[in-house]
Tab-separated table of C-alpha atoms in Angstrom:
chain	number	residue	atom	x	y	z
G	1	MET	CA	25.051	-38.697	-6.711
G	2	GLN	CA	22.903	-36.419	-8.521
G	3	SER	CA	19.176	-37.676	-7.203
G	4	ARG	CA	20.761	-37.927	-3.907
G	5	GLN	CA	21.411	-34.214	-4.212
G	6	THR	CA	18.439	-34.113	-5.511
G	7	ARG	CA	16.094	-35.895	-2.639
G	8	THR	CA	18.257	-33.241	0.131
G	9	ALA	CA	17.418	-30.045	-1.932
G	10	TYR	CA	13.388	-31.455	-1.400
G	11	LEU	CA	13.561	-32.739	1.414
G	12	LEU	CA	14.781	-29.104	2.734
G	13	ILE	CA	12.784	-27.086	1.055
G	14	ALA	CA	9.900	-29.799	2.444
G	15	PRO	CA	8.742	-27.840	5.790
G	16	ALA	CA	8.848	-24.581	3.756
G	17	LEU	CA	7.516	-25.984	1.288
G	18	ILE	CA	4.434	-27.698	3.362
G	19	LEU	CA	3.835	-24.356	5.257
G	20	PHE	CA	3.226	-22.625	1.819
G	21	ILE	CA	0.608	-25.289	1.120
G	22	GLY	CA	-1.144	-25.065	4.216
G	23	PHE	CA	-1.297	-21.529	4.767
G	24	THR	CA	-1.664	-19.120	2.091
G	25	ALA	CA	-1.945	-21.960	-0.886
G	26	TYR	CA	-5.457	-24.222	0.199
G	27	PRO	CA	-6.622	-21.466	1.695
G	28	PHE	CA	-6.538	-19.172	-1.443
G	29	VAL	CA	-8.295	-22.139	-3.439
G	30	TRP	CA	-10.456	-22.728	-0.708
G	31	SER	CA	-11.027	-18.875	-0.445
G	32	ALA	CA	-12.254	-19.106	-4.105
G	33	GLN	CA	-15.104	-21.522	-3.456
G	34	ILE	CA	-17.105	-20.201	-0.632
G	35	SER	CA	-17.168	-17.092	-2.210
G	36	PHE	CA	-20.098	-19.407	-4.654
G	37	THR	CA	-21.989	-20.044	-1.385
G	38	ASN	CA	-23.436	-18.416	1.294
G	39	TRP	CA	-22.131	-19.552	4.305
G	40	ASP	CA	-21.910	-17.650	7.505
G	41	GLY	CA	-18.240	-19.768	9.322
G	42	LEU	CA	-20.397	-21.379	11.229
G	43	ASN	CA	-22.729	-23.695	9.549
G	44	ALA	CA	-21.705	-27.384	7.997
G	45	VAL	CA	-23.526	-26.623	5.457
G	46	LYS	CA	-22.747	-24.220	2.667
G	47	GLU	CA	-25.852	-22.936	-0.024
G	48	PHE	CA	-24.698	-23.145	-3.706
G	49	VAL	CA	-25.155	-19.306	-4.858
G	50	GLY	CA	-23.164	-18.986	-8.262
G	51	PHE	CA	-22.065	-15.809	-9.362
G	52	GLU	CA	-24.857	-14.070	-6.772
G	53	ASN	CA	-22.365	-12.944	-4.624
G	54	TYR	CA	-20.392	-10.976	-7.212
G	55	ILE	CA	-23.670	-9.516	-8.666
G	56	ASN	CA	-24.753	-8.534	-5.525
G	57	LEU	CA	-21.482	-7.047	-4.130
G	58	PHE	CA	-21.757	-3.888	-7.776
G	59	LYS	CA	-25.099	-3.726	-6.011
G	60	ASP	CA	-24.028	-2.736	-2.888
G	61	ALA	CA	-23.872	0.902	-1.951
G	62	GLU	CA	-21.402	0.684	0.881
G	63	PHE	CA	-18.844	-1.788	-1.063
G	64	ARG	CA	-18.981	0.731	-4.322
G	65	GLN	CA	-17.905	3.760	-1.377
G	66	SER	CA	-15.150	1.625	0.321
G	67	LEU	CA	-14.172	1.006	-3.530
G	68	SER	CA	-13.932	4.725	-4.182
G	69	VAL	CA	-12.684	5.599	-0.984
G	70	THR	CA	-10.082	2.607	-1.596
G	71	VAL	CA	-9.113	4.415	-4.549
G	72	ILE	CA	-9.103	7.757	-3.001
G	73	TYR	CA	-6.930	6.034	-0.778
G	74	THR	CA	-3.950	4.069	-3.107
G	75	ILE	CA	-3.699	7.061	-5.258
G	76	SER	CA	-3.021	9.936	-2.474
G	77	VAL	CA	-0.558	7.280	-0.753
G	78	THR	CA	1.330	5.694	-3.578
G	79	LEU	CA	1.785	9.287	-5.779
G	80	LEU	CA	2.611	11.322	-2.779
G	81	SER	CA	5.241	8.995	-1.105
G	82	THR	CA	6.714	8.704	-4.462
G	83	ILE	CA	7.682	12.521	-4.995
G	84	LEU	CA	7.996	13.150	-1.679
G	85	GLY	CA	10.506	10.415	-1.482
G	86	PHE	CA	12.453	11.011	-4.558
G	87	ALA	CA	12.935	14.784	-3.428
G	88	ILE	CA	13.793	13.933	0.295
G	89	ALA	CA	16.654	11.238	-1.643
G	90	LEU	CA	17.635	14.550	-3.384
G	91	MET	CA	18.153	16.140	-0.953
G	92	LEU	CA	20.058	13.351	0.584
G	93	GLN	CA	22.504	12.704	-1.720
G	94	ARG	CA	23.727	16.046	-1.039
G	95	ARG	CA	24.684	15.494	2.369
G	96	LYS	CA	26.579	12.626	2.443
G	97	ARG	CA	28.033	13.135	5.703
G	98	THR	CA	24.917	12.935	7.670
G	99	SER	CA	22.570	11.171	5.030
G	100	ALA	CA	22.949	7.509	7.209
G	101	ILE	CA	21.722	9.146	10.211
G	102	TYR	CA	18.146	10.845	7.951
G	103	ARG	CA	18.044	7.484	6.306
G	104	THR	CA	17.739	6.344	9.972
G	105	ILE	CA	14.853	8.452	10.811
G	106	PHE	CA	12.363	8.246	7.614
G	107	PHE	CA	12.817	4.429	7.974
G	108	SER	CA	12.117	4.478	11.278
G	109	PRO	CA	7.944	4.178	10.595
G	110	VAL	CA	8.413	2.057	8.083
G	111	VAL	CA	9.331	-0.725	11.055
G	112	THR	CA	7.173	0.700	13.402
G	113	ALA	CA	4.773	-0.944	15.266
G	114	THR	CA	1.593	-0.117	14.008
G	115	VAL	CA	-0.583	-0.074	16.806
G	116	ALA	CA	1.907	2.115	18.791
G	117	ALA	CA	1.863	4.355	15.778
G	118	ALA	CA	-1.907	4.409	16.124
G	119	VAL	CA	-1.907	5.493	19.393
G	120	VAL	CA	0.691	8.821	18.758
G	121	TRP	CA	-1.246	9.576	15.396
G	122	GLN	CA	-4.494	9.482	17.475
G	123	LEU	CA	-2.629	11.751	20.189
G	124	LEU	CA	-1.681	13.946	17.588
G	125	PHE	CA	-4.852	14.664	16.000
G	126	ASP	CA	-7.301	14.569	19.312
G	127	PRO	CA	-8.207	18.165	18.802
G	128	TYR	CA	-8.115	19.228	22.492
G	129	VAL	CA	-4.145	18.014	23.066
G	130	GLY	CA	-3.542	17.207	19.810
G	131	VAL	CA	0.356	18.762	18.722
G	132	ILE	CA	-1.402	19.290	15.270
G	133	ASP	CA	-4.666	20.962	16.050
G	134	LEU	CA	-2.619	23.844	18.509
G	135	GLY	CA	0.264	24.503	16.308
G	136	LEU	CA	-2.613	25.456	13.133
G	137	ARG	CA	-4.834	27.336	16.107
G	138	ALA	CA	-1.538	29.112	16.635
G	139	LEU	CA	-1.233	30.333	13.466
G	140	HIS	CA	-4.832	31.552	13.257
G	141	LEU	CA	-6.102	28.412	11.343
G	142	PRO	CA	-8.977	26.450	11.503
G	143	ALA	CA	-7.854	23.327	13.533
G	144	PRO	CA	-11.019	20.443	12.310
G	145	ASN	CA	-11.091	17.582	14.552
G	146	TRP	CA	-9.812	15.057	12.152
G	147	LEU	CA	-11.015	11.574	13.077
G	148	SER	CA	-14.711	12.347	13.886
G	149	ASP	CA	-15.274	14.941	10.718
G	150	THR	CA	-16.443	12.942	7.417
G	151	HIS	CA	-14.582	15.624	5.101
G	152	TRP	CA	-10.769	15.571	6.973
G	153	ALA	CA	-10.873	11.490	8.340
G	154	LEU	CA	-9.338	10.478	4.857
G	155	SER	CA	-7.006	13.269	5.381
G	156	ALA	CA	-5.773	12.083	8.602
G	157	VAL	CA	-5.270	8.193	7.482
G	158	ILE	CA	-3.638	9.445	4.083
G	159	ILE	CA	-0.951	11.549	6.307
G	160	VAL	CA	-0.293	8.635	8.421
G	161	GLY	CA	-0.309	6.471	5.554
G	162	ILE	CA	2.230	8.626	3.236
G	163	TRP	CA	4.624	8.636	7.164
G	164	LYS	CA	4.256	5.176	6.844
G	165	ARG	CA	5.183	4.342	4.105
G	166	LEU	CA	7.637	7.517	3.089
G	167	GLY	CA	10.705	6.283	4.638
G	168	PHE	CA	10.683	2.944	2.337
G	169	ALA	CA	10.477	5.076	-1.064
G	170	VAL	CA	13.357	7.452	0.632
G	171	ILE	CA	15.825	3.661	1.311
G	172	VAL	CA	14.940	3.070	-2.657
G	173	TYR	CA	15.420	6.554	-4.536
G	174	ALA	CA	18.847	6.451	-2.886
G	175	ALA	CA	20.202	3.165	-3.308
G	176	GLY	CA	19.149	4.044	-6.493
G	177	LEU	CA	21.026	7.314	-6.708
G	178	SER	CA	24.206	6.491	-5.645
G	179	SER	CA	24.451	3.877	-8.462
G	180	LEU	CA	23.441	5.857	-11.095
G	181	PRO	CA	26.547	6.804	-13.544
G	182	ILE	CA	28.460	9.608	-12.171
G	183	SER	CA	30.232	9.580	-16.028
G	184	CYS	CA	26.635	10.915	-17.337
G	185	TYR	CA	26.337	13.841	-14.877
G	186	GLU	CA	30.106	15.020	-15.967
G	187	ALA	CA	29.513	14.784	-19.651
G	188	ALA	CA	26.208	17.091	-18.731
G	189	ASP	CA	28.138	19.298	-16.626
G	190	LEU	CA	30.192	19.735	-19.156
G	191	ASP	CA	26.934	20.446	-21.889
G	192	GLY	CA	26.593	23.149	-19.269
G	193	VAL	CA	23.520	22.231	-18.026
G	194	ASN	CA	21.735	23.590	-15.221
G	195	ALA	CA	20.391	21.679	-11.934
G	196	TRP	CA	16.793	20.882	-12.833
G	197	GLN	CA	17.754	19.212	-16.222
G	198	ARG	CA	19.663	17.529	-14.635
G	199	ILE	CA	17.136	15.465	-12.558
G	200	ARG	CA	14.477	15.535	-15.462
G	201	TYR	CA	16.548	14.984	-18.485
G	202	LEU	CA	18.930	12.590	-16.312
G	203	THR	CA	18.405	11.055	-13.196
G	204	VAL	CA	14.370	10.669	-13.692
G	205	PRO	CA	14.834	8.606	-16.421
G	206	LEU	CA	17.769	6.987	-15.108
G	207	LEU	CA	15.860	5.851	-12.523
G	208	ARG	CA	12.606	4.728	-14.067
G	209	PRO	CA	12.882	1.310	-12.877
G	210	ILE	CA	12.984	2.445	-9.635
G	211	THR	CA	9.910	4.297	-10.107
G	212	THR	CA	8.459	1.962	-11.357
G	213	LEU	CA	9.083	-0.794	-8.710
G	214	VAL	CA	8.210	2.535	-5.909
G	215	LEU	CA	5.072	2.631	-7.536
G	216	ILE	CA	4.014	-1.086	-8.012
G	217	THR	CA	4.839	-1.524	-3.875
G	218	GLY	CA	3.163	1.452	-3.054
G	219	PHE	CA	-0.155	0.898	-5.127
G	220	ILE	CA	-0.092	-3.622	-3.646
G	221	ASP	CA	0.522	-1.998	-0.023
G	222	ALA	CA	-1.542	1.007	-0.192
G	223	ILE	CA	-4.665	-0.872	-1.380
G	224	GLN	CA	-4.628	-3.399	1.076
G	225	VAL	CA	-4.384	-1.392	3.519
G	226	PHE	CA	-6.685	-2.202	7.211
G	227	ASP	CA	-4.050	-1.708	10.173
G	228	HIS	CA	-4.305	1.821	11.448
G	229	ILE	CA	-7.181	2.750	9.949
G	230	PHE	CA	-8.981	-0.266	11.504
G	231	LEU	CA	-7.381	1.765	14.831
G	232	LEU	CA	-7.454	4.524	14.064
G	233	THR	CA	-11.777	5.362	13.147
G	234	SER	CA	-12.676	1.806	12.109
G	235	GLY	CA	-14.038	2.928	9.040
G	236	GLY	CA	-15.600	6.148	10.189
G	237	PRO	CA	-17.117	8.499	10.301
G	238	ILE	CA	-20.334	7.083	8.463
G	239	GLY	CA	-18.197	5.242	6.726
G	240	SER	CA	-15.442	8.441	5.464
G	241	THR	CA	-12.690	5.961	5.576
G	242	ASN	CA	-14.191	2.467	5.063
G	243	VAL	CA	-11.636	1.125	2.238
G	244	MET	CA	-12.470	-2.502	0.400
G	245	SER	CA	-10.116	-3.909	3.020
G	246	LEU	CA	-11.651	-3.055	6.448
G	247	TYR	CA	-15.551	-3.476	4.480
G	248	LEU	CA	-13.964	-7.192	3.845
G	249	TYR	CA	-13.613	-7.865	7.613
G	250	ASN	CA	-17.316	-6.293	8.881
G	251	GLN	CA	-18.362	-8.654	6.625
G	252	GLY	CA	-16.749	-11.657	7.515
G	253	PHE	CA	-15.832	-11.401	10.570
G	254	LYS	CA	-19.056	-9.431	12.287
G	255	LEU	CA	-21.824	-10.133	10.580
G	256	PHE	CA	-20.465	-13.688	9.520
G	257	ARG	CA	-21.507	-13.390	5.692
G	258	LEU	CA	-17.659	-15.730	4.775
G	259	GLY	CA	-19.355	-16.188	0.879
G	260	TYR	CA	-19.224	-12.755	0.666
G	261	ALA	CA	-16.502	-11.735	2.536
G	262	SER	CA	-14.589	-14.356	0.144
G	263	ALA	CA	-15.869	-12.087	-2.923
G	264	ILE	CA	-14.282	-8.587	-2.161
G	265	GLY	CA	-11.928	-10.455	-1.025
G	266	TRP	CA	-11.422	-12.511	-4.708
G	267	THR	CA	-12.077	-8.770	-6.183
G	268	LEU	CA	-9.887	-6.772	-5.107
G	269	PHE	CA	-7.325	-9.509	-5.363
G	270	THR	CA	-8.629	-8.957	-9.028
G	271	ILE	CA	-7.591	-5.406	-9.406
G	272	VAL	CA	-4.857	-5.750	-7.503
G	273	LEU	CA	-3.577	-7.851	-10.607
G	274	ALA	CA	-5.302	-6.630	-13.427
G	275	LEU	CA	-3.315	-3.332	-12.541
G	276	THR	CA	-0.019	-4.483	-11.781
G	277	VAL	CA	-0.098	-5.935	-15.217
G	278	LEU	CA	-0.947	-2.961	-16.601
G	279	GLN	CA	1.638	-1.092	-14.683
G	280	TRP	CA	4.498	-3.476	-16.512
G	281	GLN	CA	2.840	-2.962	-19.650
G	282	ILE	CA	3.355	0.878	-19.410
G	283	ARG	CA	6.932	0.198	-17.826
G	284	ARG	CA	7.660	-2.362	-20.198
G	285	ARG	CA	6.548	-0.322	-23.993
G	286	SER	CA	8.079	3.057	-22.656
G	287	GLU	CA	11.527	1.509	-22.393
G	288	ARG	CA	10.974	0.039	-26.025
């Protein structure tokens, strides 16, 4: 009987397993193999070059620039969306009657199609008719050309990244706040603890696992950003928004350097894996 159940279980998971092997596991291993070759994706022959692609990466000034842009974008979007998400969730907790409406509003960017969002943000950032620059001029403040100025383009895509990510942090923190034990806050009220002390010494420590989740998922999401930067700036102007995933795309599908692009992909994967493990280790040590 158990053998029959086992065969049935394998039969049921077989379609998903086949798809996983065909579209995830095999390409994963195959990309590692071609990262050691000089291949344009067209010729049948792949020239083996060993670690040359990886060595050339760190000699490549454009790659180093894309790495620094990715670091700035990732840290900015992850930290700011986490802090703002926590603050908004705290405010929504006090507005229980209307919190469902506000949660829907804040979460809507997460499920909004990136292409549609990019078109709207292009209009908002337009230097002549954009609402943002019109508002700045009305306040007699400088109105930059957001997407064409090397000093402002990265800030513009960071703003869009925060807008896209914020709703997830709000929803997760709101769920975490609703599950906190009321007894701790009742005891704190009896001890005369003020609102700031409650947040500092109760809410923040109790939500540490939630914060770890938001930071790790936010980091993984931000470091792989591609879509809205590709649509808004295509990495420009002058590489000021050229993140690693976009640099990988250009090397692989515009310059047909598939081996070099695969090396970039594996470098990005290694960075994500190492920092994710580091974050988990820091969390485990802090909980001891």
